[in-house]
Amino acid sequence: MASEAPIGVIFDCDGTLLDSMGVWREMESEFAHRAGGELSPADKDLLTTMTTPEAGEFFHTKFGLGASPQEVVRMVGEYMMEFYSTRATARPGALAFVRALFDRGIRLSVASSSPMPYLLAGLSHTGFLPMLDAVVSVDDVGKPKREPAVYDRARSLMGTELSHTWGVEDALYAVGTLKRAGYHTLAVYDCDMSGTYAALSSSAERAVRDFRDLDPDEFIEFARMVSMP
């Protein structure tokens, strides 16, 4: 029966599993400051959707930071690896929720805009990594989260059907990408810059303020119900 097919859950990393959006904003502001500039609200919104190479191009072109976009990417790498390796923390309730799904046989993966070294360092440091079937970066597929390629790769590695796969995101634009591609959607609020709770609630099938508001068994039951033909 279709309802017996395995359920898959694809988690975003930054701002969803990890309480790390603040350090990205901190880094972006510091880089602009180093170049004697300041980010506008529109700049910050745009950076939320960018891959690291795109951000390197942005800071080099707009602010003249670094000798090249590649130099800015290297600077980002040094800044972020220290954070992910030593200071990253899980969002409240996230580790317990993921562990509960893992214990119940749910297929789990991460699809992120962050580079793979950051993902592996942060997910390992916080304890998520052993429970994941796959970790995929947008760098692996060459497409940002404005397109569904990173989610499709994660789902393929988990081996789950589209109709039985959920995407979990804090960013409103990424929820939209998932919806257009046919995924089920769970939004976890992080901050208004990523998406207000009202907007996330209107866009996603389900929305919560944090993982402590989710009962794993109830979520699995609901996921199976909405996946039935």
PDB file of C-alpha atoms in Angstrom:
ATOM      1  CA  MET A   1       0.000   0.000   0.000  1.00  0.00           C
ATOM      2  CA  ALA A   2       1.143   3.540  -0.714  1.00  0.00           C
ATOM      3  CA  SER A   3       0.800   4.450   2.965  1.00  0.00           C
ATOM      4  CA  GLU A   4       3.433   1.821   3.831  1.00  0.00           C
ATOM      5  CA  ALA A   5       6.089   3.438   1.644  1.00  0.00           C
ATOM      6  CA  PRO A   6       8.935   4.958   3.657  1.00  0.00           C
ATOM      7  CA  ILE A   7       8.587   8.568   4.722  1.00  0.00           C
ATOM      8  CA  GLY A   8      11.495  10.880   4.085  1.00  0.00           C
ATOM      9  CA  VAL A   9      12.261  14.203   5.745  1.00  0.00           C
ATOM     10  CA  ILE A  10      14.717  16.679   4.237  1.00  0.00           C
ATOM     11  CA  PHE A  11      15.878  19.285   6.749  1.00  0.00           C
ATOM     12  CA  ASP A  12      17.443  22.613   6.035  1.00  0.00           C
ATOM     13  CA  CYS A  13      20.480  23.168   8.259  1.00  0.00           C
ATOM     14  CA  ASP A  14      21.057  26.836   9.146  1.00  0.00           C
ATOM     15  CA  GLY A  15      18.162  28.355  11.047  1.00  0.00           C
ATOM     16  CA  THR A  16      16.289  25.042  11.045  1.00  0.00           C
ATOM     17  CA  LEU A  17      18.400  22.345  12.707  1.00  0.00           C
ATOM     18  CA  LEU A  18      21.216  24.637  13.800  1.00  0.00           C
ATOM     19  CA  ASP A  19      20.913  27.959  15.600  1.00  0.00           C
ATOM     20  CA  SER A  20      23.352  29.484  13.164  1.00  0.00           C
ATOM     21  CA  MET A  21      21.610  32.220  11.210  1.00  0.00           C
ATOM     22  CA  GLY A  22      22.953  34.794  13.628  1.00  0.00           C
ATOM     23  CA  VAL A  23      26.557  34.003  12.790  1.00  0.00           C
ATOM     24  CA  TRP A  24      25.883  34.370   9.062  1.00  0.00           C
ATOM     25  CA  ARG A  25      24.358  37.800   9.678  1.00  0.00           C
ATOM     26  CA  GLU A  26      27.255  38.644  11.964  1.00  0.00           C
ATOM     27  CA  MET A  27      29.745  37.631   9.275  1.00  0.00           C
ATOM     28  CA  GLU A  28      27.918  39.533   6.537  1.00  0.00           C
ATOM     29  CA  SER A  29      27.833  42.721   8.607  1.00  0.00           C
ATOM     30  CA  GLU A  30      31.491  42.366   9.569  1.00  0.00           C
ATOM     31  CA  PHE A  31      32.575  41.869   5.959  1.00  0.00           C
ATOM     32  CA  ALA A  32      30.650  44.955   4.871  1.00  0.00           C
ATOM     33  CA  HIS A  33      32.196  46.900   7.765  1.00  0.00           C
ATOM     34  CA  ARG A  34      35.710  45.751   6.806  1.00  0.00           C
ATOM     35  CA  ALA A  35      35.119  47.273   3.389  1.00  0.00           C
ATOM     36  CA  GLY A  36      33.731  50.489   4.866  1.00  0.00           C
ATOM     37  CA  GLY A  37      30.153  49.808   3.784  1.00  0.00           C
ATOM     38  CA  GLU A  38      26.814  48.857   5.239  1.00  0.00           C
ATOM     39  CA  LEU A  39      24.199  46.334   4.144  1.00  0.00           C
ATOM     40  CA  SER A  40      20.731  47.570   3.253  1.00  0.00           C
ATOM     41  CA  PRO A  41      17.644  45.527   4.131  1.00  0.00           C
ATOM     42  CA  ALA A  42      17.422  44.557   0.446  1.00  0.00           C
ATOM     43  CA  ASP A  43      21.051  43.386   0.514  1.00  0.00           C
ATOM     44  CA  LYS A  44      20.328  41.192   3.535  1.00  0.00           C
ATOM     45  CA  ASP A  45      17.266  39.690   1.878  1.00  0.00           C
ATOM     46  CA  LEU A  46      19.259  38.937  -1.243  1.00  0.00           C
ATOM     47  CA  LEU A  47      22.138  37.359   0.681  1.00  0.00           C
ATOM     48  CA  THR A  48      19.677  34.968   2.334  1.00  0.00           C
ATOM     49  CA  THR A  49      19.080  33.332  -1.056  1.00  0.00           C
ATOM     50  CA  MET A  50      22.727  33.215  -2.187  1.00  0.00           C
ATOM     51  CA  THR A  51      25.248  30.420  -2.301  1.00  0.00           C
ATOM     52  CA  THR A  52      28.703  31.168  -0.847  1.00  0.00           C
ATOM     53  CA  PRO A  53      30.283  31.794  -4.286  1.00  0.00           C
ATOM     54  CA  GLU A  54      27.424  34.166  -5.092  1.00  0.00           C
ATOM     55  CA  ALA A  55      27.992  35.959  -1.784  1.00  0.00           C
ATOM     56  CA  GLY A  56      31.715  36.212  -2.570  1.00  0.00           C
ATOM     57  CA  GLU A  57      30.890  37.851  -5.885  1.00  0.00           C
ATOM     58  CA  PHE A  58      28.424  40.173  -4.145  1.00  0.00           C
ATOM     59  CA  PHE A  59      30.864  41.440  -1.504  1.00  0.00           C
ATOM     60  CA  HIS A  60      33.707  41.828  -3.984  1.00  0.00           C
ATOM     61  CA  THR A  61      31.613  43.618  -6.607  1.00  0.00           C
ATOM     62  CA  LYS A  62      29.503  45.827  -4.309  1.00  0.00           C
ATOM     63  CA  PHE A  63      32.058  46.640  -1.607  1.00  0.00           C
ATOM     64  CA  GLY A  64      35.410  45.877  -3.213  1.00  0.00           C
ATOM     65  CA  LEU A  65      36.196  43.357  -0.484  1.00  0.00           C
ATOM     66  CA  GLY A  66      39.157  41.067  -1.189  1.00  0.00           C
ATOM     67  CA  ALA A  67      41.377  40.814  -4.237  1.00  0.00           C
ATOM     68  CA  SER A  68      38.773  38.627  -5.968  1.00  0.00           C
ATOM     69  CA  PRO A  69      35.465  36.881  -5.290  1.00  0.00           C
ATOM     70  CA  GLN A  70      37.471  33.730  -4.598  1.00  0.00           C
ATOM     71  CA  GLU A  71      39.437  35.547  -1.908  1.00  0.00           C
ATOM     72  CA  VAL A  72      36.164  36.534  -0.219  1.00  0.00           C
ATOM     73  CA  VAL A  73      35.005  32.907  -0.340  1.00  0.00           C
ATOM     74  CA  ARG A  74      38.245  31.907   1.406  1.00  0.00           C
ATOM     75  CA  MET A  75      37.636  34.544   4.087  1.00  0.00           C
ATOM     76  CA  VAL A  76      34.111  33.247   4.600  1.00  0.00           C
ATOM     77  CA  GLY A  77      35.469  29.724   4.931  1.00  0.00           C
ATOM     78  CA  GLU A  78      37.899  30.598   7.680  1.00  0.00           C
ATOM     79  CA  TYR A  79      35.287  32.557   9.614  1.00  0.00           C
ATOM     80  CA  MET A  80      32.584  29.933   9.377  1.00  0.00           C
ATOM     81  CA  MET A  81      34.621  26.775   9.926  1.00  0.00           C
ATOM     82  CA  GLU A  82      35.680  28.027  13.346  1.00  0.00           C
ATOM     83  CA  PHE A  83      32.031  28.560  14.243  1.00  0.00           C
ATOM     84  CA  TYR A  84      30.648  25.266  12.940  1.00  0.00           C
ATOM     85  CA  SER A  85      33.468  23.185  14.401  1.00  0.00           C
ATOM     86  CA  THR A  86      33.413  24.634  17.897  1.00  0.00           C
ATOM     87  CA  ARG A  87      30.408  26.870  18.613  1.00  0.00           C
ATOM     88  CA  ALA A  88      27.403  25.632  16.634  1.00  0.00           C
ATOM     89  CA  THR A  89      24.367  24.576  18.678  1.00  0.00           C
ATOM     90  CA  ALA A  90      21.137  22.775  17.813  1.00  0.00           C
ATOM     91  CA  ARG A  91      17.901  24.712  17.837  1.00  0.00           C
ATOM     92  CA  PRO A  92      15.666  23.946  20.840  1.00  0.00           C
ATOM     93  CA  GLY A  93      14.059  20.517  20.507  1.00  0.00           C
ATOM     94  CA  ALA A  94      15.627  19.797  17.128  1.00  0.00           C
ATOM     95  CA  LEU A  95      17.975  17.005  18.184  1.00  0.00           C
ATOM     96  CA  ALA A  96      15.278  15.220  20.187  1.00  0.00           C
ATOM     97  CA  PHE A  97      12.807  15.452  17.281  1.00  0.00           C
ATOM     98  CA  VAL A  98      15.297  14.142  14.722  1.00  0.00           C
ATOM     99  CA  ARG A  99      16.365  11.332  17.045  1.00  0.00           C
ATOM    100  CA  ALA A 100      12.726  10.333  17.563  1.00  0.00           C
ATOM    101  CA  LEU A 101      12.140  10.168  13.804  1.00  0.00           C
ATOM    102  CA  PHE A 102      15.349   8.187  13.352  1.00  0.00           C
ATOM    103  CA  ASP A 103      14.324   5.698  16.043  1.00  0.00           C
ATOM    104  CA  ARG A 104      10.991   5.193  14.247  1.00  0.00           C
ATOM    105  CA  GLY A 105      12.617   4.384  10.918  1.00  0.00           C
ATOM    106  CA  ILE A 106      12.018   7.664   9.082  1.00  0.00           C
ATOM    107  CA  ARG A 107      14.551   8.414   6.343  1.00  0.00           C
ATOM    108  CA  LEU A 108      16.402  11.642   7.129  1.00  0.00           C
ATOM    109  CA  SER A 109      18.654  13.986   5.189  1.00  0.00           C
ATOM    110  CA  VAL A 110      19.894  17.570   5.057  1.00  0.00           C
ATOM    111  CA  ALA A 111      19.770  19.878   2.041  1.00  0.00           C
ATOM    112  CA  SER A 112      21.518  23.191   2.572  1.00  0.00           C
ATOM    113  CA  SER A 113      22.893  26.270   0.886  1.00  0.00           C
ATOM    114  CA  SER A 114      26.018  25.998   3.036  1.00  0.00           C
ATOM    115  CA  PRO A 115      29.201  24.359   1.737  1.00  0.00           C
ATOM    116  CA  MET A 116      29.743  20.726   2.658  1.00  0.00           C
ATOM    117  CA  PRO A 117      32.688  21.316   5.055  1.00  0.00           C
ATOM    118  CA  TYR A 118      30.499  23.606   7.207  1.00  0.00           C
ATOM    119  CA  LEU A 119      27.614  21.135   7.135  1.00  0.00           C
ATOM    120  CA  LEU A 120      29.691  18.153   8.153  1.00  0.00           C
ATOM    121  CA  ALA A 121      31.461  20.116  10.890  1.00  0.00           C
ATOM    122  CA  GLY A 122      28.257  21.582  12.349  1.00  0.00           C
ATOM    123  CA  LEU A 123      26.133  18.446  12.075  1.00  0.00           C
ATOM    124  CA  SER A 124      28.907  16.362  13.613  1.00  0.00           C
ATOM    125  CA  HIS A 125      29.576  18.836  16.425  1.00  0.00           C
ATOM    126  CA  THR A 126      25.881  18.947  17.374  1.00  0.00           C
ATOM    127  CA  GLY A 127      25.193  15.207  17.040  1.00  0.00           C
ATOM    128  CA  PHE A 128      22.893  15.075  14.000  1.00  0.00           C
ATOM    129  CA  LEU A 129      25.269  13.496  11.498  1.00  0.00           C
ATOM    130  CA  PRO A 130      25.012   9.788  12.502  1.00  0.00           C
ATOM    131  CA  MET A 131      21.230   9.864  11.991  1.00  0.00           C
ATOM    132  CA  LEU A 132      21.278  11.194   8.422  1.00  0.00           C
ATOM    133  CA  ASP A 133      21.071   9.128   5.241  1.00  0.00           C
ATOM    134  CA  ALA A 134      22.477  12.001   3.218  1.00  0.00           C
ATOM    135  CA  VAL A 135      23.854  15.525   3.455  1.00  0.00           C
ATOM    136  CA  VAL A 136      23.660  17.583   0.265  1.00  0.00           C
ATOM    137  CA  SER A 137      24.905  21.097  -0.440  1.00  0.00           C
ATOM    138  CA  VAL A 138      23.726  23.324  -3.259  1.00  0.00           C
ATOM    139  CA  ASP A 139      27.369  23.229  -4.365  1.00  0.00           C
ATOM    140  CA  ASP A 140      26.894  19.526  -5.157  1.00  0.00           C
ATOM    141  CA  VAL A 141      24.106  20.224  -7.650  1.00  0.00           C
ATOM    142  CA  GLY A 142      25.184  23.615  -8.956  1.00  0.00           C
ATOM    143  CA  LYS A 143      21.780  25.168  -8.292  1.00  0.00           C
ATOM    144  CA  PRO A 144      20.589  27.440  -5.448  1.00  0.00           C
ATOM    145  CA  LYS A 145      17.483  26.719  -3.384  1.00  0.00           C
ATOM    146  CA  ARG A 146      15.469  28.879  -5.710  1.00  0.00           C
ATOM    147  CA  GLU A 147      15.374  25.603  -7.666  1.00  0.00           C
ATOM    148  CA  PRO A 148      14.560  22.134  -6.228  1.00  0.00           C
ATOM    149  CA  ALA A 149      17.712  20.298  -7.384  1.00  0.00           C
ATOM    150  CA  VAL A 150      19.278  20.063  -3.906  1.00  0.00           C
ATOM    151  CA  TYR A 151      16.081  18.591  -2.454  1.00  0.00           C
ATOM    152  CA  ASP A 152      15.737  16.179  -5.357  1.00  0.00           C
ATOM    153  CA  ARG A 153      19.291  14.921  -4.803  1.00  0.00           C
ATOM    154  CA  ALA A 154      18.648  14.400  -1.086  1.00  0.00           C
ATOM    155  CA  ARG A 155      15.410  12.550  -1.787  1.00  0.00           C
ATOM    156  CA  SER A 156      17.127  10.334  -4.344  1.00  0.00           C
ATOM    157  CA  LEU A 157      19.799   9.392  -1.815  1.00  0.00           C
ATOM    158  CA  MET A 158      17.139   8.615   0.808  1.00  0.00           C
ATOM    159  CA  GLY A 159      15.197   6.532  -1.712  1.00  0.00           C
ATOM    160  CA  THR A 160      11.764   7.986  -0.913  1.00  0.00           C
ATOM    161  CA  GLU A 161       8.896   8.879  -3.213  1.00  0.00           C
ATOM    162  CA  LEU A 162       8.072  12.531  -3.760  1.00  0.00           C
ATOM    163  CA  SER A 163       4.572  12.046  -2.357  1.00  0.00           C
ATOM    164  CA  HIS A 164       6.082  10.665   0.872  1.00  0.00           C
ATOM    165  CA  THR A 165       8.818  13.272   1.344  1.00  0.00           C
ATOM    166  CA  TRP A 166       8.727  16.393   3.514  1.00  0.00           C
ATOM    167  CA  GLY A 167      10.925  19.449   3.334  1.00  0.00           C
ATOM    168  CA  VAL A 168      11.561  21.317   6.592  1.00  0.00           C
ATOM    169  CA  GLU A 169      12.613  24.942   6.194  1.00  0.00           C
ATOM    170  CA  ASP A 170      12.722  28.257   8.040  1.00  0.00           C
ATOM    171  CA  ALA A 171      12.995  30.383   4.885  1.00  0.00           C
ATOM    172  CA  LEU A 172       9.787  31.414   3.147  1.00  0.00           C
ATOM    173  CA  TYR A 173      11.313  31.384  -0.349  1.00  0.00           C
ATOM    174  CA  ALA A 174      12.586  27.813   0.181  1.00  0.00           C
ATOM    175  CA  VAL A 175       9.148  26.654   1.329  1.00  0.00           C
ATOM    176  CA  GLY A 176       7.874  28.037  -1.963  1.00  0.00           C
ATOM    177  CA  THR A 177      10.485  26.080  -3.916  1.00  0.00           C
ATOM    178  CA  LEU A 178       9.485  22.872  -2.150  1.00  0.00           C
ATOM    179  CA  LYS A 179       5.780  23.454  -2.763  1.00  0.00           C
ATOM    180  CA  ARG A 180       6.230  24.124  -6.465  1.00  0.00           C
ATOM    181  CA  ALA A 181       8.256  20.903  -6.765  1.00  0.00           C
ATOM    182  CA  GLY A 182       5.527  18.823  -5.120  1.00  0.00           C
ATOM    183  CA  TYR A 183       7.036  18.223  -1.670  1.00  0.00           C
ATOM    184  CA  HIS A 184       5.113  18.294   1.579  1.00  0.00           C
ATOM    185  CA  THR A 185       6.221  21.249   3.675  1.00  0.00           C
ATOM    186  CA  LEU A 186       6.881  21.910   7.343  1.00  0.00           C
ATOM    187  CA  ALA A 187       8.009  25.410   8.314  1.00  0.00           C
ATOM    188  CA  VAL A 188       9.947  26.044  11.517  1.00  0.00           C
ATOM    189  CA  TYR A 189      10.047  29.735  12.393  1.00  0.00           C
ATOM    190  CA  ASP A 190      13.431  31.261  13.088  1.00  0.00           C
ATOM    191  CA  CYS A 191      13.245  35.020  12.487  1.00  0.00           C
ATOM    192  CA  ASP A 192      11.164  37.494  10.521  1.00  0.00           C
ATOM    193  CA  MET A 193      14.036  38.060   8.121  1.00  0.00           C
ATOM    194  CA  SER A 194      13.709  34.477   6.911  1.00  0.00           C
ATOM    195  CA  GLY A 195       9.926  34.577   6.999  1.00  0.00           C
ATOM    196  CA  THR A 196       7.330  35.757   9.481  1.00  0.00           C
ATOM    197  CA  TYR A 197       5.410  33.099  11.337  1.00  0.00           C
ATOM    198  CA  ALA A 198       2.193  34.290   9.696  1.00  0.00           C
ATOM    199  CA  ALA A 199       3.702  34.035   6.206  1.00  0.00           C
ATOM    200  CA  LEU A 200       5.209  30.615   6.902  1.00  0.00           C
ATOM    201  CA  SER A 201       1.896  29.375   8.304  1.00  0.00           C
ATOM    202  CA  SER A 202       0.082  30.534   5.183  1.00  0.00           C
ATOM    203  CA  SER A 203       2.580  28.923   2.818  1.00  0.00           C
ATOM    204  CA  ALA A 204       3.511  25.582   4.420  1.00  0.00           C
ATOM    205  CA  GLU A 205       1.250  22.624   5.167  1.00  0.00           C
ATOM    206  CA  ARG A 206       2.321  22.869   8.788  1.00  0.00           C
ATOM    207  CA  ALA A 207       4.225  25.505  10.741  1.00  0.00           C
ATOM    208  CA  VAL A 208       5.647  25.588  14.261  1.00  0.00           C
ATOM    209  CA  ARG A 209       7.631  28.113  16.230  1.00  0.00           C
ATOM    210  CA  ASP A 210      10.186  25.488  17.217  1.00  0.00           C
ATOM    211  CA  PHE A 211      10.588  21.723  17.327  1.00  0.00           C
ATOM    212  CA  ARG A 212       9.341  21.526  20.898  1.00  0.00           C
ATOM    213  CA  ASP A 213       5.864  22.170  19.455  1.00  0.00           C
ATOM    214  CA  LEU A 214       6.028  18.937  17.441  1.00  0.00           C
ATOM    215  CA  ASP A 215       5.090  15.462  18.694  1.00  0.00           C
ATOM    216  CA  PRO A 216       7.066  12.947  16.582  1.00  0.00           C
ATOM    217  CA  ASP A 217       4.361  10.276  16.588  1.00  0.00           C
ATOM    218  CA  GLU A 218       1.633  12.752  15.684  1.00  0.00           C
ATOM    219  CA  PHE A 219       3.791  14.167  12.895  1.00  0.00           C
ATOM    220  CA  ILE A 220       4.432  10.695  11.452  1.00  0.00           C
ATOM    221  CA  GLU A 221       0.739   9.835  11.618  1.00  0.00           C
ATOM    222  CA  PHE A 222      -0.118  13.089   9.848  1.00  0.00           C
ATOM    223  CA  ALA A 223       2.617  12.503   7.240  1.00  0.00           C
ATOM    224  CA  ARG A 224       1.255   9.062   6.448  1.00  0.00           C
ATOM    225  CA  MET A 225      -2.292  10.365   6.220  1.00  0.00           C
ATOM    226  CA  VAL A 226      -1.524  13.157   3.750  1.00  0.00           C
ATOM    227  CA  SER A 227       0.591  10.770   1.635  1.00  0.00           C
ATOM    228  CA  MET A 228      -2.278   8.348   1.069  1.00  0.00           C
ATOM    229  CA  PRO A 229      -3.696   8.365  -2.469  1.00  0.00           C
TER     230      PRO A 229
END
